[in-house]
Coordinates of C-alpha atoms in Angstrom, one line a residue:
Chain A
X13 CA -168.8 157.0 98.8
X14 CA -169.7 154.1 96.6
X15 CA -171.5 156.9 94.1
X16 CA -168.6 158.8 93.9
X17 CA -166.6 156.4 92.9
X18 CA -169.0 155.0 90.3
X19 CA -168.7 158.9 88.9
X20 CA -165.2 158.6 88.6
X21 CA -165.3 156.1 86.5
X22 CA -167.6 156.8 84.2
X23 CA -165.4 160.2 84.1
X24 CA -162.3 158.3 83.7
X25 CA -163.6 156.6 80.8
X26 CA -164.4 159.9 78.9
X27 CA -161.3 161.6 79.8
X28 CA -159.3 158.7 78.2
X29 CA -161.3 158.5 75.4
X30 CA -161.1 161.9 74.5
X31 CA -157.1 161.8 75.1
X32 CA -157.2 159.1 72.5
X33 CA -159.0 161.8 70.1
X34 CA -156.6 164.5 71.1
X35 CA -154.1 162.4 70.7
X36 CA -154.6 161.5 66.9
X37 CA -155.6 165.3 66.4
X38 CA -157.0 166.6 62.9
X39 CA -158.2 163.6 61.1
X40 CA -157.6 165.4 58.4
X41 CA -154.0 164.7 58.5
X42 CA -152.5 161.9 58.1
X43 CA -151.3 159.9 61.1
X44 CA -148.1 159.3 62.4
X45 CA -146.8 155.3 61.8
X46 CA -144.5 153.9 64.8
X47 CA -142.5 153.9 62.1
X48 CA -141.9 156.9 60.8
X49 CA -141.2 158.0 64.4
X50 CA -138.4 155.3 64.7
X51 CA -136.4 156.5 61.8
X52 CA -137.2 160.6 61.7
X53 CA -137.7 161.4 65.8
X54 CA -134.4 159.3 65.7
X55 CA -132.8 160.9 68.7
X56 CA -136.0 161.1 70.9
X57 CA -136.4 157.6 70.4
X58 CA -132.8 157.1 71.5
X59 CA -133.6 159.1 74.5
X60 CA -136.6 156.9 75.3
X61 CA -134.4 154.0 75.8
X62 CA -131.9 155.2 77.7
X63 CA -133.6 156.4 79.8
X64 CA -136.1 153.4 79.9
X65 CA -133.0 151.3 80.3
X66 CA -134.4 149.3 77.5
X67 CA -133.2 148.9 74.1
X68 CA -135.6 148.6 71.2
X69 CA -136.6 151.5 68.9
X70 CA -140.1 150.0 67.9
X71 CA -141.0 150.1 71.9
X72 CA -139.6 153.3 72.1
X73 CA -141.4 154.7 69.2
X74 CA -144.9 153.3 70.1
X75 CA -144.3 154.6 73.9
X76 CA -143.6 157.9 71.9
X77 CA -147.0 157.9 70.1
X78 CA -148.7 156.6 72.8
X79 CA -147.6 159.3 75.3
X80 CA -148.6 162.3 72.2
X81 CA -144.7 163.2 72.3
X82 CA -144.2 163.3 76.0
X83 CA -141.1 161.8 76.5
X84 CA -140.8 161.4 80.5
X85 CA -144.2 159.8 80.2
X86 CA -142.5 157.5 77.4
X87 CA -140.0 156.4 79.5
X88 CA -142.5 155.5 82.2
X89 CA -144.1 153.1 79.6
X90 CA -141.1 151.2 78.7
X91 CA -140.0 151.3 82.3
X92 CA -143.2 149.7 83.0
X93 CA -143.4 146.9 80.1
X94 CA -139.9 146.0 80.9
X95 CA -141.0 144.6 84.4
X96 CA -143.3 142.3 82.3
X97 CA -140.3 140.6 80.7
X98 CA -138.1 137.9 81.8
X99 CA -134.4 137.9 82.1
X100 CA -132.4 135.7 80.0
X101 CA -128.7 136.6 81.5
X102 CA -126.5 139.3 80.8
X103 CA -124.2 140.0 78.1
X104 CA -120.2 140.1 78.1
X105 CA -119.8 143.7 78.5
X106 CA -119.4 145.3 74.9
X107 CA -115.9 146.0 73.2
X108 CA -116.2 149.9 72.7
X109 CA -112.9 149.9 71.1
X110 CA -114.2 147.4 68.4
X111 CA -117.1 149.8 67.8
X112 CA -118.1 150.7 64.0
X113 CA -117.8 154.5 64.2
X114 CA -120.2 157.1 62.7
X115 CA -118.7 159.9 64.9
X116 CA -115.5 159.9 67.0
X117 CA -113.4 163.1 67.9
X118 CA -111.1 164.1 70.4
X119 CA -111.2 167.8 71.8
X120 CA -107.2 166.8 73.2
X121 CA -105.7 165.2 70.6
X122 CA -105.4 166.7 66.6
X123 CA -104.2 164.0 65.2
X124 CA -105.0 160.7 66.1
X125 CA -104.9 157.0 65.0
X126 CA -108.3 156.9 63.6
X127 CA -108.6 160.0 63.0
X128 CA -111.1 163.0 63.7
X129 CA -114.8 162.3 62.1
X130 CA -117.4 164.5 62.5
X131 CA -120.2 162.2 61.7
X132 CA -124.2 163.2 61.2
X133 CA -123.8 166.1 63.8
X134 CA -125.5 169.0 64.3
X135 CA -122.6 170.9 65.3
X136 CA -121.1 173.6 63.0
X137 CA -124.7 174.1 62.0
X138 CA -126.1 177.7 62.0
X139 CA -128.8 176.7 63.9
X140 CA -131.1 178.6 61.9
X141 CA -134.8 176.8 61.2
X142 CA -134.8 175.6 57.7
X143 CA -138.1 176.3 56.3
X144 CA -137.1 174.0 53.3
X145 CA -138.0 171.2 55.7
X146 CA -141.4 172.1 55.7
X147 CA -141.7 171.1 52.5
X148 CA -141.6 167.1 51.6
X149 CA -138.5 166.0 49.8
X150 CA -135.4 163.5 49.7
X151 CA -132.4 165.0 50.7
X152 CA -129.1 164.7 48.8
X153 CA -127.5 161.4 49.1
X154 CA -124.2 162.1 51.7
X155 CA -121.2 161.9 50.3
X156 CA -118.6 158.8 50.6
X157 CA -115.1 158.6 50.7
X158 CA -113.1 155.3 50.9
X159 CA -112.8 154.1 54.6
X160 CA -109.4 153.1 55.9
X161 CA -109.3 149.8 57.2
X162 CA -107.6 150.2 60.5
X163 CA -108.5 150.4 63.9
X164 CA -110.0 153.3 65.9
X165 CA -108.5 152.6 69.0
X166 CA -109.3 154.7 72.2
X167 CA -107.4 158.0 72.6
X168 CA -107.3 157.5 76.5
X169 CA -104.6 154.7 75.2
X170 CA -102.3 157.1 73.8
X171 CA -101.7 159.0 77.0
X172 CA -101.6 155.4 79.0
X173 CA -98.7 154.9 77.0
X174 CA -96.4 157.3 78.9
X175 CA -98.7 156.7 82.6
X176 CA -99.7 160.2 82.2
X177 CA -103.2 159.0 82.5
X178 CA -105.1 156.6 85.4
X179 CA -105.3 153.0 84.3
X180 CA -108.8 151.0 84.6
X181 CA -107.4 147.3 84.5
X182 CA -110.1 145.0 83.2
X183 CA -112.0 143.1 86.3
X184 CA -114.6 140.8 86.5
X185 CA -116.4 141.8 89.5
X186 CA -119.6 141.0 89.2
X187 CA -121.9 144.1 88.0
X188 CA -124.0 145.3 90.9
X189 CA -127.7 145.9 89.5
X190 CA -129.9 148.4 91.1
X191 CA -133.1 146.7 89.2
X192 CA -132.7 143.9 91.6
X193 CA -131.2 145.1 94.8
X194 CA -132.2 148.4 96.2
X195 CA -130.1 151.1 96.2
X196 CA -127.5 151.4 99.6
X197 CA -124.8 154.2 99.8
X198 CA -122.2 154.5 99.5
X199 CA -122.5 152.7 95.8
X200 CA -119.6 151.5 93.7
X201 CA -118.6 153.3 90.9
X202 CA -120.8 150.4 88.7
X203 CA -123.5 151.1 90.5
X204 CA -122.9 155.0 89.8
X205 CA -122.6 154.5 86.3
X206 CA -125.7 152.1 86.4
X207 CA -127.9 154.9 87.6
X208 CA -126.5 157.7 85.3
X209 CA -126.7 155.6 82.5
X210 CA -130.9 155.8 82.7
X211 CA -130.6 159.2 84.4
X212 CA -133.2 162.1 83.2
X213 CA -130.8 163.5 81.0
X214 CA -132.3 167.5 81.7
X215 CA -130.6 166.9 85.7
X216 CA -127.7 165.3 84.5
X217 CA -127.1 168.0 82.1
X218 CA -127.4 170.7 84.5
X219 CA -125.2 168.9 87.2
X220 CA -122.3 168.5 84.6
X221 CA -123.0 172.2 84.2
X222 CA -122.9 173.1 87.7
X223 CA -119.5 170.9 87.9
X224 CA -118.1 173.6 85.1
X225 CA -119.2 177.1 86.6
X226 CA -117.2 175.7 90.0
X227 CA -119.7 173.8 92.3
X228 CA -117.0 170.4 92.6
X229 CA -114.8 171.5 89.8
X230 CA -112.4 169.1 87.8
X231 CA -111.5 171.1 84.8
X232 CA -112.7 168.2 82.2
X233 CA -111.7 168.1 78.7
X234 CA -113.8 165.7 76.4
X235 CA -110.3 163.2 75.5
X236 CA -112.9 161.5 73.1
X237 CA -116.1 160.9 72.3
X238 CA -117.6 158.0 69.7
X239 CA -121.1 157.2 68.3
X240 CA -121.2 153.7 66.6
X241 CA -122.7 150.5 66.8
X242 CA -120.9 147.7 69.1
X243 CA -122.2 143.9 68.9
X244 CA -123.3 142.5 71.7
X245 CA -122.4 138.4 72.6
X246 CA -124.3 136.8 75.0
X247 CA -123.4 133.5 76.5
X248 CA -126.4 130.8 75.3
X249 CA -126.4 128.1 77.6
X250 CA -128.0 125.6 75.6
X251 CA -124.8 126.1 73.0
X252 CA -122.0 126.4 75.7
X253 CA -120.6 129.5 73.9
X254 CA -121.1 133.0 73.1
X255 CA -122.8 134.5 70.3
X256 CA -123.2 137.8 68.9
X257 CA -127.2 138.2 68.8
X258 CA -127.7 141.8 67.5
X259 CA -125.8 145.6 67.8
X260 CA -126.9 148.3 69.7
X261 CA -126.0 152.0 68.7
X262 CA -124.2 153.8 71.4
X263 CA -122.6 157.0 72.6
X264 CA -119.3 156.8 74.6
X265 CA -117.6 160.0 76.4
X266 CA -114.1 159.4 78.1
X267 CA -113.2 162.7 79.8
X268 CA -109.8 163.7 80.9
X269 CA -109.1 165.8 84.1
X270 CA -106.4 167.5 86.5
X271 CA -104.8 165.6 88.9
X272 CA -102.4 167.0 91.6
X273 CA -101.7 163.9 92.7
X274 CA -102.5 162.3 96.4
X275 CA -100.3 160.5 98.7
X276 CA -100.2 156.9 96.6
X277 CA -101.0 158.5 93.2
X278 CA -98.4 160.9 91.4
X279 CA -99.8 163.7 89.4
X280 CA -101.5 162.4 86.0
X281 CA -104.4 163.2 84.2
X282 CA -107.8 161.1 85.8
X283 CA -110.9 160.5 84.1
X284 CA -114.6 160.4 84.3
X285 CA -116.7 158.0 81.7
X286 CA -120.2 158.0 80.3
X287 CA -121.7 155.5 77.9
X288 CA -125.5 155.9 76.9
X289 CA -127.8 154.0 74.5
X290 CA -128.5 155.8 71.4
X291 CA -127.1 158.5 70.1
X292 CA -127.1 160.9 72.9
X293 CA -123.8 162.7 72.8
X294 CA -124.9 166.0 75.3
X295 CA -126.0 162.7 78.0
X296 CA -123.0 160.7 77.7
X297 CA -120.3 163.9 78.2
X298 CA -122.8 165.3 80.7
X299 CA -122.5 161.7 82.6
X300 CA -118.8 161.5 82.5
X301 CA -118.1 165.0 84.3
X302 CA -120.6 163.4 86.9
X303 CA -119.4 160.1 87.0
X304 CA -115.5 162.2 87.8
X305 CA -117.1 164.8 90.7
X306 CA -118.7 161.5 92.3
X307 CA -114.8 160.2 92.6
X308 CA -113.6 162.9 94.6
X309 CA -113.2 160.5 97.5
X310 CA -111.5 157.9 95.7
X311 CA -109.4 160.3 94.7
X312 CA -108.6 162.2 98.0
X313 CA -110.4 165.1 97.2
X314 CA -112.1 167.9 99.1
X315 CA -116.1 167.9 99.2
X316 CA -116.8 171.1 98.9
X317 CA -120.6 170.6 99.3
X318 CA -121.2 170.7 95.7
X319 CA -124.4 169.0 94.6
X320 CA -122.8 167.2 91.8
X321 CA -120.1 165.6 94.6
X322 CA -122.9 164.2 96.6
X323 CA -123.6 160.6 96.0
X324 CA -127.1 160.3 98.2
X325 CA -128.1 163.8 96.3
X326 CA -127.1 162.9 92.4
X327 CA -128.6 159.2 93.0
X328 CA -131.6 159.4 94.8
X329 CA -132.8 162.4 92.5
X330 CA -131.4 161.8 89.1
X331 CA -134.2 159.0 87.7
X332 CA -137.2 160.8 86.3
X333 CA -139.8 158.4 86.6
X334 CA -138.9 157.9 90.5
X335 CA -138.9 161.6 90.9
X336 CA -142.4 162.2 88.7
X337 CA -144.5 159.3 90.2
X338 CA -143.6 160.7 93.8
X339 CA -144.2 164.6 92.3
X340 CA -147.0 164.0 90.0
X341 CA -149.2 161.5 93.2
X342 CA -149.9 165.0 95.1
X343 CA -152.5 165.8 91.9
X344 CA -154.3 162.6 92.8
X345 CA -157.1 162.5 95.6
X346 CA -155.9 163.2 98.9
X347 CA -159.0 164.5 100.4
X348 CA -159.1 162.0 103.7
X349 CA -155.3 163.7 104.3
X350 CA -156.2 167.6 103.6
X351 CA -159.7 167.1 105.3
X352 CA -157.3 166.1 108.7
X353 CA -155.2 168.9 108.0
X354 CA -157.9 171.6 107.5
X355 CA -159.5 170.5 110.9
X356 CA -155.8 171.2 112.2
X357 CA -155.5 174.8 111.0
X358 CA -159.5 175.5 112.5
X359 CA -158.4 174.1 115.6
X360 CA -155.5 176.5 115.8
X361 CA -157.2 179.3 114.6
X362 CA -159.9 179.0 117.2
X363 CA -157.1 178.2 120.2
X364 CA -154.6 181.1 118.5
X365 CA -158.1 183.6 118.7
X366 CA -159.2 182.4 121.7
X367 CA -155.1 183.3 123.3
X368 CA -155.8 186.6 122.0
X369 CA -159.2 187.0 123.1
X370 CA -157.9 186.0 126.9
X371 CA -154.7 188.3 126.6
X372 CA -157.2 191.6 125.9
Chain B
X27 CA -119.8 121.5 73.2
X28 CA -117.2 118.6 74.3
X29 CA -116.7 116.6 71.1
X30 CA -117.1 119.6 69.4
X31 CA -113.7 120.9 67.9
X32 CA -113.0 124.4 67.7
X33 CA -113.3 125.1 64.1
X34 CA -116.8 123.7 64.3
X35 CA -118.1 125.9 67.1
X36 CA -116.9 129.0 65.4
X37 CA -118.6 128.1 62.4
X38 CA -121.6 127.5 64.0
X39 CA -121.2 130.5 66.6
X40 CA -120.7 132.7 63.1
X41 CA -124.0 131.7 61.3
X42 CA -126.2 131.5 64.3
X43 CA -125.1 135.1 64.6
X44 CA -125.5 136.1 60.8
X45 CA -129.5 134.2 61.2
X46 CA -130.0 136.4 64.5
X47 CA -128.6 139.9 62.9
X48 CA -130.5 139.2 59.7
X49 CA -133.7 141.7 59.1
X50 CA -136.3 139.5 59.6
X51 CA -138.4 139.7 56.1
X52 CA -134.7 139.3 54.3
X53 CA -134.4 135.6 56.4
X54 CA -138.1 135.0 55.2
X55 CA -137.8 135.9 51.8
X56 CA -134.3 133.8 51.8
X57 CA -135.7 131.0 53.5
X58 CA -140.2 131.2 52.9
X59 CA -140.8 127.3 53.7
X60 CA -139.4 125.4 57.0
X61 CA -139.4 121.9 56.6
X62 CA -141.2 120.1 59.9
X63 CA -140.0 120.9 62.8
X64 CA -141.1 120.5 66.7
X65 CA -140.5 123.0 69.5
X66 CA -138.6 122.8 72.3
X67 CA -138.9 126.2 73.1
X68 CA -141.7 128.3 71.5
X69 CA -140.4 131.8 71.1
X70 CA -140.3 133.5 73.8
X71 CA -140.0 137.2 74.4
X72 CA -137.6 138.8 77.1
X73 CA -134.3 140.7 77.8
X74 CA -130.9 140.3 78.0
X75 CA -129.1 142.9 80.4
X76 CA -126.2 144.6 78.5
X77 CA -122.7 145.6 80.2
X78 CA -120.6 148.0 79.6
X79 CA -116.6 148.5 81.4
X80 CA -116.0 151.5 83.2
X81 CA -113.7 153.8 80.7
X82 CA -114.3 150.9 78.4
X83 CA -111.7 148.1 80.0
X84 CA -111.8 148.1 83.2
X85 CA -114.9 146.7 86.2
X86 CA -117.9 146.2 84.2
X87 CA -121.5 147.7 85.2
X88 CA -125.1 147.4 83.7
X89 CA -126.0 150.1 81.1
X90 CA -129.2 148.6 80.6
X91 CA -131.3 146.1 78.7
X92 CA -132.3 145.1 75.7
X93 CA -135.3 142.6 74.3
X94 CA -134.5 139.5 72.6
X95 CA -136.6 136.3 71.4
X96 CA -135.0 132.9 71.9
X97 CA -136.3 129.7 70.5
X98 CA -135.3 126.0 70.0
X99 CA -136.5 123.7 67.4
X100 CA -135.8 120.2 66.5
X101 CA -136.1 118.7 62.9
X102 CA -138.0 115.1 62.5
X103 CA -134.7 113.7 61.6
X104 CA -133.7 114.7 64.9
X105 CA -131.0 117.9 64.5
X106 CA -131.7 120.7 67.0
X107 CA -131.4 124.4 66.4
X108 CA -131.1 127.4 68.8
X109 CA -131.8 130.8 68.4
X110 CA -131.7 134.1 70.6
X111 CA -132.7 136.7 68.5
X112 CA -132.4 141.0 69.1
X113 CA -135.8 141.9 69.2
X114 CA -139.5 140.7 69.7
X115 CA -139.8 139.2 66.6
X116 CA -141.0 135.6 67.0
X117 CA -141.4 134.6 63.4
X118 CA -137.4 135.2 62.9
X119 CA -136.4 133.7 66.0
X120 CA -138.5 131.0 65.1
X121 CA -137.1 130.8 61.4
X122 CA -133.0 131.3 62.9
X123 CA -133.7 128.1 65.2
X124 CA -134.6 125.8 61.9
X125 CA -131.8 127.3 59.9
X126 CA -129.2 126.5 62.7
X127 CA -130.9 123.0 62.7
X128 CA -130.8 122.5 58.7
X129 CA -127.1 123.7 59.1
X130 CA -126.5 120.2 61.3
X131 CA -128.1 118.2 58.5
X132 CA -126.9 117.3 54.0
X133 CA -129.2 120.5 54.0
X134 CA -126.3 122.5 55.0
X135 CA -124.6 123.6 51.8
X136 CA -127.8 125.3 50.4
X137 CA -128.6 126.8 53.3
X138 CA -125.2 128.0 53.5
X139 CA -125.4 130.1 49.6
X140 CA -128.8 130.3 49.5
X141 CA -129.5 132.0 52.7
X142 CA -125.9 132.9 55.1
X143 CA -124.1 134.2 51.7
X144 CA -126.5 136.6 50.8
X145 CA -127.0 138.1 54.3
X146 CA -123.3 138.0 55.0
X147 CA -123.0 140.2 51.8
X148 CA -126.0 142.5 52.7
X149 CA -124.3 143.0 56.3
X150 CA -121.2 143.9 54.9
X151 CA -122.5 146.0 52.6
X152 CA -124.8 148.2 54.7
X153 CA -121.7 148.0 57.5
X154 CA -119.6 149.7 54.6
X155 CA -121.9 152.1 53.6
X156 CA -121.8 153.6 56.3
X157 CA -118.0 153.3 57.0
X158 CA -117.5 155.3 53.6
X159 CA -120.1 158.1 54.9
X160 CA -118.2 158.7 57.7
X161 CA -114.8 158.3 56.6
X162 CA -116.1 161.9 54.2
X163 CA -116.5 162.9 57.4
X164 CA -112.6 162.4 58.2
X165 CA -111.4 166.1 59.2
X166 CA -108.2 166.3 57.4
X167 CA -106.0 169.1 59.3
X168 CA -103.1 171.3 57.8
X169 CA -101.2 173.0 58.9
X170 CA -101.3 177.5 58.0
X171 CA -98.5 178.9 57.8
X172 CA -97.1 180.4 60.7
X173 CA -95.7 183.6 61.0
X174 CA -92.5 183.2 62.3
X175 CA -91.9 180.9 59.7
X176 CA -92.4 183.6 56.6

């Protein structure tokens, strides 16, 4: 046994070094910097620290070299750097109404206090490939127009107004974290929001899907949706006050359902909510009609055995790196196991032959 | 912060944030030399945990973290300066400890237009810039005519 495993190593060795070789491909071209990843894979960075519930884009951008573009294995780096880090404390959670905007619209509202703006969006493009990108060059500045200077405030506000719409009063309960306590069902709505927030954004996609073709249905409308940097304050102890340290570039989705109504509520307009790091628009909608079908209980709705309504289903599946490790461990060695289970299936061979042999 | 008064703490809360939002070779080029200076704290890498509200004001959860250096310094004459940093950037969190210190000391006025002025001003401008680039974005709607109305 002892041999073997001095083979695997030496095999290990050359399979990694040759991974680093494959990795930096044709010498002849030139290499890829950290960052030039951070500023033109923009979005796959952003995607990297969601769901590596860690914001830094130089991390993110080195995990992506590092893992030759693959971006679950990404996340798995930052995931596991993260746990080498201490924990300084927790910020005050961040004003989203107070957020700078790049993009904010409303899919309920036409006009609104703020106003509709489309920001640097892919939508309304032809989605044809542009073989002009090939070719180096510096695109046309974007144009500018004088910004108003007034506030952008949430359009969720506007139906509040007339109580057409569900309230969500501030509170300072304490955020449950499931980085420090495991996870136990049923989970608060935090918790929820916690989980969907680094969720692999590829299941929570296709559950927001599944919620729209009828499997938990709630008939969401996208009341807005805003891409902007927020700053972030964080209490220093040493100071005895709060200070904003930095901004982090966010994507918030506040979607606006159908309510009948239950015995205590009367019938208004409820709401799921998704906020994701980065710009990450189809993650943040996709986590609000989520976040909604998860409420059917608080809201005296049917389960109707949709996946996207079950809490132990969405949560215990939705986080890629749990669900990779555990998928990707049954390449690894297992021959002690299969050797067991190989003499199984002989011996029941022989006894199931053996029957047959006795019954002729 | 008890003999503190207010206007003093939001001074000091507003330039130890403009020293920690600052692009780190902008605060060096402003401020290349540190005068001598101990440490309390050598900087030191690690992460804050941001927070988010549900539907953005109400219970508040944990959308995730986010790495920061913090540091604390204290001049020979004796003032003491704090920095927590975004980032993993030790040089600036370093360099934002001994600026908040020299902002306690006579030192404070040319740290004040020589380094806090000009990033103020780059801040706003790059906050602008992009302000105007979206506002071109602004969909402005009008109405066709309709036609019942012809």
């Amino acid at each position: 046994m002892y041999v073997a495993v001095k083979g695997g190593e030496r095999a290990i060795d050359a399979a990694h070094a040759w991974l680093a070789e494959e990795r930096r491909g044709d010498p002849s071209v030139p290499e890829l910097t950290v960052a030039q990843i951070r500023e033109q894979m923009a979005l796959a960075v952003n995607r990297v620290m969601a769901e590596g519930s860690l914001y830094d884009p130089d991390l993110a951008a080195l995990a992506i070299k590092q893992a030759r573009g693959d971006l679950i294995e990404a996340v798995f780096l930052i995931r596991a750097y993260r746990t080498t880090l201490p924990r300084f404390g927790a910020s005050r959670p961040v004003d989203t109404a107070a957020m700078a905007v790049d993009r904010r619209v409303s899919a309920t509202f036409k006009d609104l206090p703020g106003g509709q703006v489309l920001g640097p969006t892919f939508d309304y493009t032809h989605r044809l490939l542009d073989f002009a990108l090939a070719a180096e060059g510096t695109p046309q500045p974007a144009p500018m127009a004088p910004a108003p200077d007034e506030p952008v405030p949430h359009v969720t506000g506007l139906l509040d107004r007339d109580g057409l719409i569900e309230q969500q009063p501030a509170d300072d309960t304490p955020a449950p974290d499931l980085t420090r306590q495991p996870l136990e069902l049923p989970a608060s709505r935090a918790l929820r929001l916690q989980a969907l927030a680094r969720a692999d954004e590829g299941f929570t996609l296709s559950l927001a899907y599944s919620t729209q073709r009828g499997y938990g249905r709630t008939h969401a409308f996208v009341g807005e949706l805003r891409i902007g940097r927020v700053a972030v304050e964080v209490e220093l102890p040493e100071l005895g006050f709060a200070v904003e340290i930095g901004e982090v570039e966010l994507t918030e989705c506040d979607t606006v359902n159908q309510f009948k109504g239950s015995k205590s509520e009367p019938p208004q307009f409820t709401r799921g909510y998704g906020l994701v790091m980065g710009q990450s628009e189809r993650k943040a909608i996709s986590m609000s009609l989520v976040d909604r079908a998860l409420r059917w209980q608080e809201l005296g709705e049917d389960f109707t055995g949709a996946p996207a309504q079950d809490e132990e289903f969405v949560l215990s599946h939705c986080d890629n790196i749990q669900a990779t490790g555990f998928l990707e461990h049954i390449k690894l060695p297992h021959y002690v196991d299969f050797q067991a289970e190989l003499e199984l299936v002989r011996r029941m061979r022989r006894e199931a032959v053996q029957m047959q042999e006795a019954a002729e | 912060m008890s003999q503190s008064s207010q206007p003093e703490t939001t001074a000091r809360r507003e330039w130890i944030s403009a020293l920690a939002k600052a692009p780190p070779g902008r605060l060096a080029a402003l401020l290349p030399d540190l005068p001598a200076h101990e440490m309390l704290r050598a900087p030191e890498i690690g992460t804050v945990m941001v927070q988010g509200r549900i539907g953005g004001t109400g219970v508040p959860f944990n959308l995730g973290e986010m790495t920061v250096t913090r540091c604390s310094v204290r001049l020979s004459e004796g003032a003491v300066g704090h920095a927590c940093v975004q980032g993993r950037d030790k040089a600036h969190a370093a360099r934002a400890a001994v600026a908040d210190a020299l902002m306690q000391t006579g030192a404070a006025p040319q740290i004040a237009t020589q380094v806090l002025a000009p990033l103020r001003a780059a801040a706003a401008r790059a906050r602008a810039t992009r302000a105007a680039k979206a506002a071109a974005t602004r969909v402005e709607f009008f109405t066709m005519l309709r036609g019942e109305d012809a």
